[in-house]
Short mmCIF file of C-alpha atoms in Angstrom, two decimals:
data_model
loop_
_atom_site.label_atom_id
_atom_site.label_comp_id
_atom_site.label_asym_id
_atom_site.label_seq_id
_atom_site.Cartn_x
_atom_site.Cartn_y
_atom_site.Cartn_z
CA MET A 102 83.35 104.99 99.77
CA ALA A 103 85.48 104.04 97.62
CA GLU A 104 82.78 103.50 94.84
CA ALA A 105 83.84 105.29 91.38
CA THR A 106 81.00 107.77 90.64
CA GLY A 107 80.28 109.28 87.44
CA GLU A 108 80.19 112.72 88.40
CA LEU A 109 82.18 115.41 86.40
CA ASN A 110 84.72 118.39 87.86
CA ALA A 111 84.75 121.63 86.51
CA ASP A 112 87.27 120.24 83.95
CA GLY A 113 85.03 117.81 82.53
CA GLU A 114 86.60 114.79 84.08
CA GLN A 115 85.71 112.08 85.90
CA GLU A 116 86.30 112.37 89.82
CA GLU A 117 86.01 108.92 92.07
CA ALA A 118 84.30 109.25 94.76
CA TYR A 119 84.39 107.29 98.23
CA PHE A 120 80.84 106.61 99.56
CA TYR A 121 79.51 104.59 102.55
CA ARG A 122 77.22 101.83 102.43
CA GLU A 123 75.05 100.07 104.77
CA ARG A 124 75.23 96.38 104.52
CA ILE A 125 73.35 95.63 107.52
CA LYS A 126 70.30 93.66 107.47
CA CYS A 127 66.87 95.02 107.24
CA ALA A 128 65.61 95.27 110.74
CA PRO A 129 61.82 96.19 112.44
CA ASP A 130 60.31 99.85 111.95
CA GLU A 131 61.91 100.07 116.09
CA GLU A 132 65.38 99.29 114.76
CA ASP A 133 64.92 102.26 111.92
CA ARG A 134 63.54 104.49 114.36
CA LEU A 135 66.34 103.97 116.88
CA GLU A 136 69.14 104.21 114.02
CA ARG A 137 67.43 107.47 112.99
CA GLN A 138 67.60 109.01 116.51
CA HIS A 139 71.21 107.44 117.05
CA PHE A 140 72.00 109.09 113.76
CA TRP A 141 70.68 112.71 114.59
CA LYS A 142 72.01 112.28 118.19
CA VAL A 143 75.50 112.50 116.71
CA ILE A 144 74.48 114.95 114.11
CA ASP A 145 73.60 117.04 117.30
CA ALA A 146 77.06 116.60 119.17
CA PHE A 147 78.63 118.05 116.12
CA ARG A 148 76.55 121.04 116.19
CA TYR A 149 76.77 121.60 119.85
CA TYR A 150 80.61 121.23 120.25
CA ARG A 151 81.01 125.30 120.73
CA ILE A 152 78.38 125.69 123.51
CA HIS A 153 79.90 122.91 125.22
CA VAL A 154 83.65 124.04 124.99
CA HIS A 155 82.58 127.99 125.19
CA GLU A 156 80.85 126.74 128.50
CA ARG A 157 84.27 124.70 129.79
CA VAL A 158 86.37 128.07 128.84
CA ASN A 159 83.74 130.44 130.53
CA ARG A 160 84.05 128.44 133.58
CA SER A 161 88.20 128.78 133.95
CA GLU A 162 86.93 132.47 133.34
CA ARG A 163 84.61 132.44 136.29
CA GLN A 164 87.80 130.74 138.18
CA PHE A 165 89.97 133.64 137.13
CA ARG A 166 87.74 136.34 138.30
CA PHE A 167 87.46 134.84 141.88
CA LEU A 168 91.42 135.10 142.51
CA PRO A 169 92.10 138.09 144.56
CA GLU A 170 92.64 141.07 142.43
CA HIS A 171 96.59 140.95 143.21
CA HIS A 172 96.87 137.29 142.13
CA GLN A 173 95.11 138.20 138.71
CA MET A 174 97.45 140.78 137.90
CA LEU A 175 100.28 138.44 138.04
CA LEU A 176 98.35 136.62 135.22
CA PRO A 177 98.12 139.66 132.73
CA ASN A 178 97.97 136.70 129.45
CA PHE A 179 95.33 134.72 131.26
CA LEU A 180 92.25 136.18 129.90
CA PRO A 181 94.01 137.02 126.26
CA ASN A 182 94.61 133.24 126.08
CA LEU A 183 91.48 132.15 126.91
CA ALA A 184 89.88 134.65 124.55
CA LYS A 185 92.27 133.01 121.80
CA ILE A 186 91.09 129.44 122.16
CA ARG A 187 87.60 130.88 122.01
CA HIS A 188 88.88 131.69 118.56
CA CYS A 189 90.00 128.03 118.11
CA VAL A 190 86.87 126.82 119.15
CA ASP A 191 84.99 128.52 116.57
CA HIS A 192 86.96 127.64 113.81
CA ASN A 193 86.90 123.99 115.19
CA GLN A 194 83.20 124.26 114.64
CA GLU A 195 83.65 125.50 110.88
CA VAL A 196 85.08 122.20 110.75
CA LEU A 197 82.34 120.44 111.61
CA GLN A 198 79.72 121.48 110.28
CA ALA A 199 81.16 121.47 107.32
CA ILE A 200 81.32 117.52 108.22
CA VAL A 201 77.60 118.01 109.14
CA LEU A 202 77.07 119.08 105.47
CA ASN A 203 78.45 116.51 103.83
CA CYS A 204 76.46 113.40 105.53
CA ILE A 205 73.38 113.88 105.83
CA HIS A 206 72.82 111.94 102.64
CA MET A 207 75.83 109.96 102.61
CA PHE A 208 74.45 106.08 102.86
CA GLU A 209 73.16 104.50 99.39
CA ASN A 210 70.38 103.57 101.46
CA MET A 211 69.14 104.99 104.15
CA GLU A 212 67.47 108.29 104.45
CA TYR A 213 67.20 110.09 107.57
CA GLY A 214 64.23 112.46 105.92
CA GLU A 215 64.51 115.55 108.35
CA ASP A 216 64.90 118.78 107.41
CA ASP A 217 68.07 119.23 108.74
CA ASP A 218 67.40 123.09 108.06
CA LEU A 219 64.72 123.43 110.53
CA ARG A 220 66.18 120.94 113.27
CA LYS A 221 67.53 123.47 116.81
CA VAL A 222 70.72 122.51 117.87
CA GLN A 223 70.14 119.72 121.14
CA PRO A 224 72.27 119.48 123.99
CA SER A 225 74.38 116.51 124.38
CA SER A 226 76.13 114.45 126.98
CA THR A 227 79.11 114.27 127.89
CA PHE A 228 79.74 110.95 127.07
CA ASP A 229 79.16 112.01 123.36
CA MET A 230 81.33 115.27 123.36
CA ASP A 231 84.18 113.12 124.65
CA LYS A 232 83.51 111.25 121.44
CA LEU A 233 83.99 114.08 119.04
CA LYS A 234 86.88 115.70 121.36
CA SER A 235 88.32 111.69 119.94
CA THR A 236 87.48 111.98 116.81
CA ILE A 237 89.28 115.37 116.13
CA LYS A 238 92.22 113.63 117.67
CA GLN A 239 91.67 111.04 114.79
CA PHE A 240 92.57 113.33 112.40
CA VAL A 241 95.75 114.39 113.71
CA ARG A 242 96.31 110.52 113.79
CA ASP A 243 95.18 109.66 110.63
CA TRP A 244 95.44 112.45 108.25
CA SER A 245 98.73 114.81 109.21
CA GLU A 246 102.40 114.86 109.26
CA THR A 247 102.33 115.39 113.08
CA GLY A 248 100.79 112.05 113.33
CA LYS A 249 103.25 110.19 111.25
CA PRO A 250 105.22 108.93 113.99
CA GLU A 251 102.35 107.20 115.34
CA ARG A 252 101.15 105.80 111.93
CA ASP A 253 104.86 104.44 111.16
CA THR A 254 104.58 102.66 115.20
CA CYS A 255 101.03 101.65 114.74
CA TYR A 256 100.76 100.94 110.91
CA GLN A 257 103.56 100.30 109.36
CA PRO A 258 104.46 96.83 111.04
CA LEU A 259 100.58 96.04 109.93
CA ILE A 260 101.34 96.74 106.13
CA ASP A 261 105.09 95.25 106.33
CA GLU A 262 103.74 91.96 107.37
CA ILE A 263 101.12 92.06 104.46
CA LEU A 264 103.17 93.19 101.66
CA ARG A 265 105.86 89.61 103.21
CA ILE A 266 103.17 87.31 103.38
CA PHE A 267 101.27 88.95 99.80
CA PRO A 268 104.58 90.34 97.89
CA ARG A 269 103.23 92.25 94.61
CA ASP A 270 106.18 90.52 93.11
CA LYS A 271 105.06 86.95 93.35
CA CYS A 272 100.42 87.80 93.16
CA ASP A 273 98.61 90.07 91.82
CA ALA A 274 97.87 92.46 94.53
CA SER A 275 94.70 93.39 93.37
CA LYS A 276 93.15 89.94 93.53
CA VAL A 277 94.12 89.89 97.53
CA SER A 278 91.36 90.84 99.31
CA ILE A 279 92.09 92.65 102.65
CA LEU A 280 89.60 93.96 105.81
CA VAL A 281 90.27 96.28 107.72
CA PRO A 282 87.44 96.24 110.99
CA GLY A 283 87.11 99.49 112.99
CA ALA A 284 88.84 101.48 110.06
CA GLY A 285 88.25 105.21 112.07
CA LEU A 286 88.79 107.73 109.82
CA GLY A 287 90.41 105.01 106.94
CA ARG A 288 94.11 106.01 106.80
CA LEU A 289 95.08 102.39 107.85
CA ALA A 290 92.67 101.07 104.63
CA TRP A 291 93.45 103.58 102.56
CA GLU A 292 97.65 103.16 102.58
CA ILE A 293 97.12 99.54 101.87
CA ALA A 294 94.62 100.02 98.94
CA ARG A 295 97.30 102.46 97.85
CA LEU A 296 99.94 99.25 97.73
CA GLY A 297 97.30 97.65 95.18
CA TYR A 298 95.91 95.03 97.69
CA ALA A 299 91.76 94.90 97.62
CA CYS A 300 90.93 96.78 100.85
CA GLN A 301 87.36 97.39 102.71
CA GLY A 302 87.43 99.70 105.56
CA ASN A 303 84.54 98.40 107.77
CA GLU A 304 83.43 101.48 110.98
CA TRP A 305 80.30 101.37 113.16
CA SER A 306 80.66 104.73 114.71
CA PHE A 307 79.09 107.92 113.03
CA PHE A 308 81.49 110.04 114.30
CA MET A 309 84.24 108.04 112.72
CA LEU A 310 82.09 107.87 109.76
CA PHE A 311 80.87 111.21 109.24
CA SER A 312 84.78 112.41 109.74
CA SER A 313 86.55 109.99 107.51
CA ASN A 314 83.69 110.57 104.79
CA PHE A 315 84.13 114.19 104.60
CA VAL A 316 88.51 113.33 104.73
CA LEU A 317 88.23 110.95 102.04
CA ASN A 318 85.59 112.92 99.72
CA ARG A 319 86.32 116.57 100.47
CA CYS A 320 89.07 117.12 101.24
CA GLU A 321 91.03 118.20 97.55
CA GLU A 322 94.32 119.56 98.71
CA VAL A 323 96.71 118.71 100.98
CA ASN A 324 97.05 120.41 104.43
CA SER A 325 94.17 122.40 103.08
CA MET A 326 91.70 122.11 106.06
CA ILE A 327 93.04 123.42 109.72
CA LEU A 328 92.08 121.69 113.53
CA TYR A 329 92.61 122.89 117.22
CA PRO A 330 93.07 119.76 119.18
CA TRP A 331 94.46 120.24 121.92
CA ILE A 332 92.33 123.04 122.96
CA HIS A 333 90.11 120.62 125.48
CA GLN A 334 93.22 120.13 127.12
CA PHE A 335 93.16 122.63 130.11
CA SER A 336 95.88 120.19 132.70
CA ASN A 337 99.47 119.16 131.86
CA ASN A 338 100.46 122.15 129.50
CA ARG A 339 103.74 123.53 129.63
CA ARG A 340 103.22 126.46 127.42
CA SER A 341 100.53 128.12 127.06
CA SER A 342 100.64 128.08 123.64
CA ASP A 343 100.92 124.77 123.30
CA GLN A 344 96.90 124.31 123.99
CA MET A 345 96.21 126.21 120.33
CA ARG A 346 98.64 124.90 118.49
CA PRO A 347 97.29 123.70 115.04
CA VAL A 348 97.31 121.24 112.83
CA THR A 349 96.68 120.73 109.57
CA PHE A 350 95.23 117.98 107.01
CA PRO A 351 94.98 116.21 105.34
CA ASP A 352 98.96 115.48 104.47
CA ILE A 353 98.27 113.85 101.33
CA LYS A 354 95.61 114.27 98.93
CA PRO A 355 92.93 111.12 99.46
CA GLN A 356 92.21 111.37 95.80
CA SER A 357 95.48 110.69 94.58
CA LEU A 358 95.19 106.35 95.16
CA PRO A 359 96.10 104.88 91.30
CA PRO A 360 93.20 104.23 88.80
CA ASN A 361 91.50 100.86 89.54
CA SER A 362 91.90 100.62 93.01
CA ASP A 363 90.16 98.44 94.91
CA PHE A 364 89.46 100.80 97.91
CA SER A 365 85.65 101.06 99.83
CA MET A 366 84.50 101.74 103.50
CA VAL A 367 81.54 99.79 104.68
CA ALA A 368 79.44 101.08 107.44
CA GLY A 369 77.94 98.85 110.21
CA ASP A 370 78.72 96.54 112.91
CA PHE A 371 81.25 94.15 112.27
CA LYS A 372 79.45 90.66 113.36
CA GLU A 373 76.48 91.69 111.84
CA VAL A 374 77.82 92.88 108.48
CA TYR A 375 80.75 90.09 107.85
CA THR A 376 78.97 86.96 107.79
CA GLU A 377 79.73 85.42 104.61
CA PRO A 378 82.37 82.42 105.45
CA ASN A 379 85.80 82.05 103.31
CA THR A 380 85.73 85.50 101.88
CA TRP A 381 88.81 87.73 102.76
CA ASP A 382 92.29 87.10 102.17
CA CYS A 383 93.68 88.80 105.01
CA VAL A 384 91.98 90.45 108.11
CA THR A 385 93.90 93.48 109.55
CA THR A 386 93.23 94.98 113.15
CA CYS A 387 94.62 97.89 115.08
CA PHE A 388 93.46 98.96 118.08
CA PHE A 389 89.95 96.82 117.29
CA ILE A 390 89.91 93.85 119.28
CA ASP A 391 89.15 95.71 122.50
CA THR A 392 86.15 97.38 121.29
CA ALA A 393 83.96 93.66 121.91
CA HIS A 394 81.39 93.46 124.31
CA ASN A 395 82.57 89.74 124.02
CA VAL A 396 86.37 89.25 122.19
CA ILE A 397 85.36 85.78 120.95
CA ASP A 398 82.52 87.38 118.53
CA TYR A 399 85.23 88.82 117.06
CA ILE A 400 87.90 85.84 117.20
CA GLU A 401 84.75 83.84 115.54
CA THR A 402 83.89 86.35 112.95
CA ILE A 403 87.15 86.72 111.97
CA TRP A 404 87.71 82.83 111.84
CA ASN A 405 84.71 82.50 109.90
CA ILE A 406 85.26 85.31 107.07
CA LEU A 407 89.15 84.13 106.17
CA LYS A 408 89.49 81.67 103.76
CA PRO A 409 91.47 78.83 104.75
CA GLY A 410 94.92 80.07 104.26
CA GLY A 411 94.01 83.36 105.00
CA VAL A 412 95.82 84.99 107.66
CA TRP A 413 94.58 87.81 110.62
CA ILE A 414 97.35 90.55 111.57
CA ASN A 415 96.94 91.90 114.90
CA LEU A 416 98.19 95.27 116.48
CA GLY A 417 96.53 96.95 119.70
CA PRO A 418 96.50 96.83 123.46
CA LEU A 419 93.35 95.76 125.74
CA LEU A 420 91.67 98.43 127.00
CA TYR A 421 88.24 96.80 127.14
CA HIS A 422 85.80 99.52 125.68
CA PHE A 423 82.61 98.59 127.95
CA GLU A 424 84.64 97.76 131.03
CA ASN A 425 83.17 100.59 133.62
CA MET A 426 80.10 100.93 131.39
CA ALA A 427 77.00 100.71 133.28
CA ASN A 428 74.51 97.98 131.64
CA GLU A 429 76.69 97.11 128.93
CA LEU A 430 77.79 93.39 128.64
CA SER A 431 81.81 92.91 129.18
CA VAL A 432 84.15 89.92 129.17
CA GLU A 433 87.33 91.16 129.70
CA LEU A 434 90.28 88.36 129.03
CA SER A 435 93.63 88.74 129.72
CA TYR A 436 95.99 87.98 126.75
CA GLU A 437 96.88 84.71 127.41
CA ASP A 438 93.36 83.65 127.13
CA VAL A 439 92.79 85.72 124.28
CA LYS A 440 95.54 83.90 122.65
CA ALA A 441 94.13 80.30 124.00
CA VAL A 442 90.79 80.99 122.15
CA ILE A 443 92.53 81.73 119.14
CA LEU A 444 94.20 78.66 119.38
CA LYS A 445 91.62 76.14 120.18
CA TYR A 446 89.62 78.08 117.12
CA GLY A 447 92.14 76.71 114.86
CA PHE A 448 94.48 79.56 114.09
CA GLN A 449 98.17 79.14 113.99
CA MET A 450 100.34 81.46 114.72
CA GLU A 451 103.15 82.36 112.51
CA VAL A 452 104.57 86.01 114.15
CA GLU A 453 104.13 86.94 117.83
CA ARG A 454 105.64 89.94 119.81
CA GLU A 455 104.02 90.61 122.84
CA SER A 456 105.88 94.18 123.08
CA VAL A 457 105.31 97.09 120.95
CA PRO A 458 105.21 99.97 122.90
CA THR A 459 103.11 102.58 121.15
CA THR A 460 100.81 105.53 121.60
CA TYR A 461 97.28 106.96 120.85
CA THR A 462 96.14 109.87 120.12
CA GLU A 463 99.29 111.18 121.90
CA ASN A 464 99.62 115.21 122.26
CA GLU A 465 103.03 115.46 122.01
CA LYS A 466 103.53 118.65 123.78
CA SER A 467 101.45 117.58 126.68
CA MET A 468 103.24 116.73 130.03
CA LEU A 469 101.21 113.65 130.54
CA LYS A 470 101.65 110.44 127.97
CA TYR A 471 100.23 106.98 127.54
CA LEU A 472 102.20 104.48 126.40
CA TYR A 473 100.34 101.20 125.24
CA ASP A 474 102.61 97.92 125.39
CA CYS A 475 100.79 96.32 122.82
CA VAL A 476 100.96 92.81 121.05
CA PHE A 477 101.39 92.13 117.65
CA PHE A 478 100.53 89.19 116.21
CA VAL A 479 100.15 86.93 112.93
CA ALA A 480 97.74 84.43 113.04
CA ARG A 481 96.87 82.04 109.53
CA LYS A 482 93.51 79.25 109.19
CA PRO A 483 95.02 76.48 108.15
CA ALA A 484 95.23 76.02 104.54
CA HIS A 485 94.27 72.43 104.35
CA LEU A 486 90.87 73.47 105.62
CA PHE A 487 88.47 72.36 102.77
CA SER A 488 85.90 74.64 101.22
CA ASN A 489 83.11 73.33 98.25
CA GLY A 490 84.90 71.02 98.39
CA PHE A 491 87.95 71.72 97.24
CA GLN A 492 91.37 72.26 99.20
CA THR A 493 92.59 75.92 98.75
CA ALA A 494 95.45 77.68 99.66
CA ASN A 495 96.85 81.12 100.56
CA ARG A 496 96.31 83.00 97.04
CA CYS A 497 100.31 83.90 96.52
CA GLN A 498 100.93 80.67 97.29
CA PHE A 499 98.23 79.14 94.87
CA GLU A 500 99.54 81.64 92.13
CA GLU A 501 103.18 80.91 92.85
CA SER A 502 102.67 77.42 92.54
CA GLU A 503 100.80 78.04 88.70
CA GLN A 504 103.64 80.08 87.68
CA ASN A 505 106.26 77.45 88.88
CA GLU A 506 104.43 74.81 86.39
CA THR A 507 104.38 77.58 83.74
CA ASN A 508 108.04 77.73 83.47
CA ASP A 509 108.40 73.95 84.43
CA ASP A 510 106.10 73.44 81.14
CA MET A 511 107.81 75.70 79.11
CA THR A 512 111.10 74.25 79.53
#
């Protein structure tokens, strides 16, 4: 993702493409086999979508036909609405199939080696189908005009802090390295790169990776794609039409980054991919730290990879993803405990707001809405730490100091 290729478009001009590369360490053969198995499991979920949702619609029809006939006659639009939902499902499947067609060879160093045309669609678990439905709603959050209010609430505070800490009029933004773990469909990382910073997104979920690859590489025209993200919601609909309303994406051309932008997306587990110490000027996390089995692992990783003087900017709740999953390690800490660990590692809290109300993939027409009361903070790894025997400082502070010295010499 965000490595320029040498392909030419129809006009003979060089196009930029953003492709994924895995940087995970080489694994034993068994681990490679499990990885390949998981890859195709997710592909199957994308393909099984139509069958899965049609089964749900068929159940609604069966339930309706069990009603007394005089009750059915009171609802003349019920079955026609189900027919419309089936049409929306079919359209969603076309988009999902387009995503699948573009992801089989998306990794540089991993060929999954099966003849995709010969594979039959395999049934998927309810768990995987729920993940896919959530991914469909991510297109709304990250790449639609409908999702802009949510992005303004969740992403803009993070971007504002980046601009404050690394002001573009005082430092070379292209030399400020920013990492966005849990990048999802990539919009936050893309927006940071659009401002001129060197930004890399990291994502582990194949559901997200396949979808972000599609948006960033294949969606060339604004609002050229349509999805029906709310058709899976059969409860809390004020109007029948609300369930079937379309959302167009992308709201902006993903290929419109400025020339020479340094933007990339890396696939893999955050803790395994990012092991090199003192590498990043800034780590920006949004709705991410609660995806950990053990949030302390994330804190430790962020501490290690930040340069002395670097900052960690975070916004999100603590809805621990593995809390109710059988046979999965999950340590659920209060924010009070999380903050205590952050401080014990040596971070200095520079900004902290414990009440930032936000939504996440909200259906604005639904009669049920969830509101997260998030925490927002900026934590700095002290600049006085030593790296390779030399004292280091925040990049912008260092460059500003150099500029002041130059100005003094000139006077």
